[in-house]
Amino acid sequence: MTTNDVEIAIIGAGFSGLGAAIRLKQNGFDDYVLLDRGHDFGGTWRDNTYPGAACDVPSQLYSYSFAKNPTWSRSYSHQPEIHAYINDVAEQHGIPAKAQFGTEVTHAEWNEAQGRWIIDTERDGVKGQVRANILVGGVGPLCEPNLPDIEGIDSFEGKIVHSARWDNDFDYSGKRVAVIGTGASAIQIVPELAKITSRLDVYQRTAPWIVPRTERPYTKLEHWAYKNIPGYQSAVRGTIYAANEATAFGLTYSPAALKPVELLCRANILRGVGRDAELRRKVTPTFQVGCKRILRSNDWYPALARPNVDLVTDGIERITPTGVVAKDGTIREVDVIVVATGFHVTDSPVFEKIVGSGRRSLADVWSEIGMQGYKGSFVHGFPNMMLMVGPSTGLGHTSMVYMIESQLNYLVDYLKTVRAQGITRTEVKLSAQQEFNSDIQHKLRNSVWVNGGCASWYKDANGNITTLWPGFTFAFRNATRHFDIAAYDVVRGARRLPAPDIDGTTTSDQPATVTA
Ligand code: N01
């Protein structure tokens, strides 16, 4: 087994983990490692390669503020371009040398005696260990595919593929395909598959609200302006940001203010479906706009109106070896089932692998109190660990990269404080965490997510919203500008190494031997 001793271990090389690595390097924290099970940077933008995968936040805002990209080809970017952007940024900042790809974190446990995290890894079947004073979790909430628990699904003899684990080597053309789900992923997949499949059955449980997608290629003049006019790109970015924040007001405090959005969605339905009254009825949502994520598409409704596409709203009774049986008894034989059923967000299997004080995992703690943390970053019982895109940081209206960069400010200030004050152990106070969460729940009480009459992945098994940041994102930016040490119990002093290892053997605090 190989071991690697570092000051900081970052898990995940998506927008969060890469951003952390860059900001650490810029601020003189060089003793860190970046672990990722994939083979390059990008996280969810590396993994989601389904046809039509694209971002529904404008390109100008969906990028790091410190690495603006004047060459985005379109106003909304598609997955290959975002994936390439993330890898380019990593190269420009010299991060690849710090990354260990193909490295799965199998377990990470806080060792109180040693005052550090013991992180077990596996790479090509070879076990390794990273020991770090501080753990930064950048695994993201949309990484563990949620497979639907439908009777008989395991008996299906054709091909089953999840939207986030797309098989690009398989030839879907001419096939009979069933798509389960009508969320953000499905509405991008279906229009593309509809063009090439012989039949496409779309199983809808809940119709989503969908606004038009104002996507277009940038002109040469715009590209010139982004490159050559100082401040122009920042001004465009700022304008998009401000417009999006207006939606935050409606979502959190006054759902009635979202009526114009609903009218826009209704017009989108009329334009896309035309005269087919039955299809219009099926695709018109019955909950308040904004309660689930508002989607963006111009081609979803026209795709549903195609003669080879059938929108099934009767629900799925079971799956047989050769097809899908709807609740009305109709059997539809298919060659392929696409499950676009989202992710384990509030019940991620990753939570079982992260074990804090008293050998209690995140799954143990959160199964009792719900997915709670302090400022989306620290969790009581998990010393020296900061989560990126942790509880209460999700958004329904603007770019997650803005939230990530806010957390990066907090991370850097935390590390500077720890270094300046000789702090060896930091744990958020339970009282601070509880107060923070009561405030979040108080702010959510009038929100559309609570009152809009829908079920969504924003809610946990108890119906509580533990995923979203209520209100304006600049409030989160302000809350995370400085590390507020008063909210934490800290221990100062020298590190207690060498010390007995987790398995009883003795380790020394020698420089790293890198996992091969
Ligand atoms: O997943 P979802 P997603 N039987 O959870 C249905 C981000 N994203 O992968 O609504 C039948 O939204 C479920 O039905 P219902 C974005 O944040 C961003 O599409 O629960 N159906 C729903 O229709 C997004 O919110 C982009 O009734 C079942 C669908 O499956 C998040 O990822 C692009 C079912 C799941 O929708 C997740 O989106 C793509 C069952 N047993 C994704 N179980 C951008 O553009 C679930 N469903 C940035």
Short mmCIF file of C-alpha atoms and ligand atoms in Angstrom, two decimals, residues 50 54-56 142 148 180-185 188 205-206 292-293 340-343 457, ligand 1:
data_model
loop_
_atom_site.label_atom_id
_atom_site.label_comp_id
_atom_site.label_asym_id
_atom_site.label_seq_id
_atom_site.Cartn_x
_atom_site.Cartn_y
_atom_site.Cartn_z
CA TYR A 50 -25.61 12.29 -23.27
CA ALA A 54 -25.80 21.59 -22.31
CA CYS A 55 -25.93 24.17 -19.57
CA ASP A 56 -29.07 26.14 -18.84
CA LEU A 142 -25.15 15.48 -8.77
CA PRO A 148 -35.58 4.01 -10.26
CA ILE A 180 -38.07 7.45 -17.98
CA GLY A 181 -38.16 10.97 -16.52
CA THR A 182 -38.85 14.47 -17.78
CA GLY A 183 -36.31 16.55 -15.82
CA ALA A 184 -33.44 18.77 -16.99
CA SER A 185 -31.53 15.81 -18.47
CA GLN A 188 -32.19 17.57 -23.58
CA ARG A 205 -44.54 11.37 -13.94
CA THR A 206 -44.71 15.15 -13.52
CA LYS A 292 -39.22 22.33 -9.31
CA ARG A 293 -36.27 23.63 -11.33
CA ALA A 340 -33.09 10.06 -16.77
CA THR A 341 -34.20 9.85 -13.16
CA GLY A 342 -31.70 12.17 -11.52
CA PHE A 343 -29.27 11.69 -8.66
CA TRP A 457 -35.11 16.54 -5.28
O1 N01 B 1 -32.96 14.74 -12.74
P1 N01 B 1 -34.32 15.27 -12.04
P2 N01 B 1 -32.16 15.35 -13.97
N1 N01 B 1 -40.56 6.67 -12.22
O2 N01 B 1 -34.26 14.72 -10.66
C1 N01 B 1 -38.44 11.24 -12.90
C2 N01 B 1 -29.02 19.46 -13.10
N2 N01 B 1 -28.95 19.48 -14.54
O3 N01 B 1 -30.97 14.47 -14.20
O4 N01 B 1 -40.65 14.94 -11.41
C3 N01 B 1 -40.82 7.62 -13.12
O5 N01 B 1 -34.49 16.70 -12.22
C4 N01 B 1 -38.79 12.49 -12.16
O6 N01 B 1 -40.19 12.58 -12.04
P3 N01 B 1 -40.84 13.55 -10.89
C5 N01 B 1 -30.16 20.33 -12.61
O7 N01 B 1 -29.81 20.94 -11.41
C6 N01 B 1 -28.61 20.65 -15.08
O8 N01 B 1 -33.04 15.61 -15.08
O9 N01 B 1 -40.05 13.29 -9.64
N3 N01 B 1 -40.18 8.79 -13.19
C7 N01 B 1 -38.18 13.54 -13.07
O10 N01 B 1 -38.99 13.81 -14.17
C8 N01 B 1 -31.25 19.32 -12.42
O11 N01 B 1 -32.24 19.75 -11.57
C9 N01 B 1 -28.55 20.77 -16.42
O12 N01 B 1 -42.24 13.14 -10.81
C10 N01 B 1 -39.22 9.00 -12.27
C11 N01 B 1 -36.91 12.83 -13.56
O13 N01 B 1 -37.11 11.45 -13.40
C12 N01 B 1 -30.45 18.15 -11.91
O14 N01 B 1 -29.27 18.15 -12.68
C13 N01 B 1 -28.84 19.69 -17.25
C14 N01 B 1 -38.89 8.06 -11.29
C15 N01 B 1 -35.68 13.21 -12.74
O15 N01 B 1 -35.44 14.57 -12.88
C16 N01 B 1 -31.09 16.82 -12.09
O16 N01 B 1 -31.67 16.73 -13.40
C17 N01 B 1 -29.17 18.49 -16.67
C18 N01 B 1 -39.62 6.84 -11.29
N4 N01 B 1 -39.37 5.89 -10.36
C19 N01 B 1 -29.22 18.38 -15.31
N5 N01 B 1 -37.89 8.57 -10.52
C20 N01 B 1 -28.17 22.09 -16.93
O17 N01 B 1 -28.54 22.47 -17.97
C21 N01 B 1 -37.62 9.79 -11.01
N6 N01 B 1 -38.42 10.05 -12.07
C22 N01 B 1 -27.31 22.96 -16.08
#
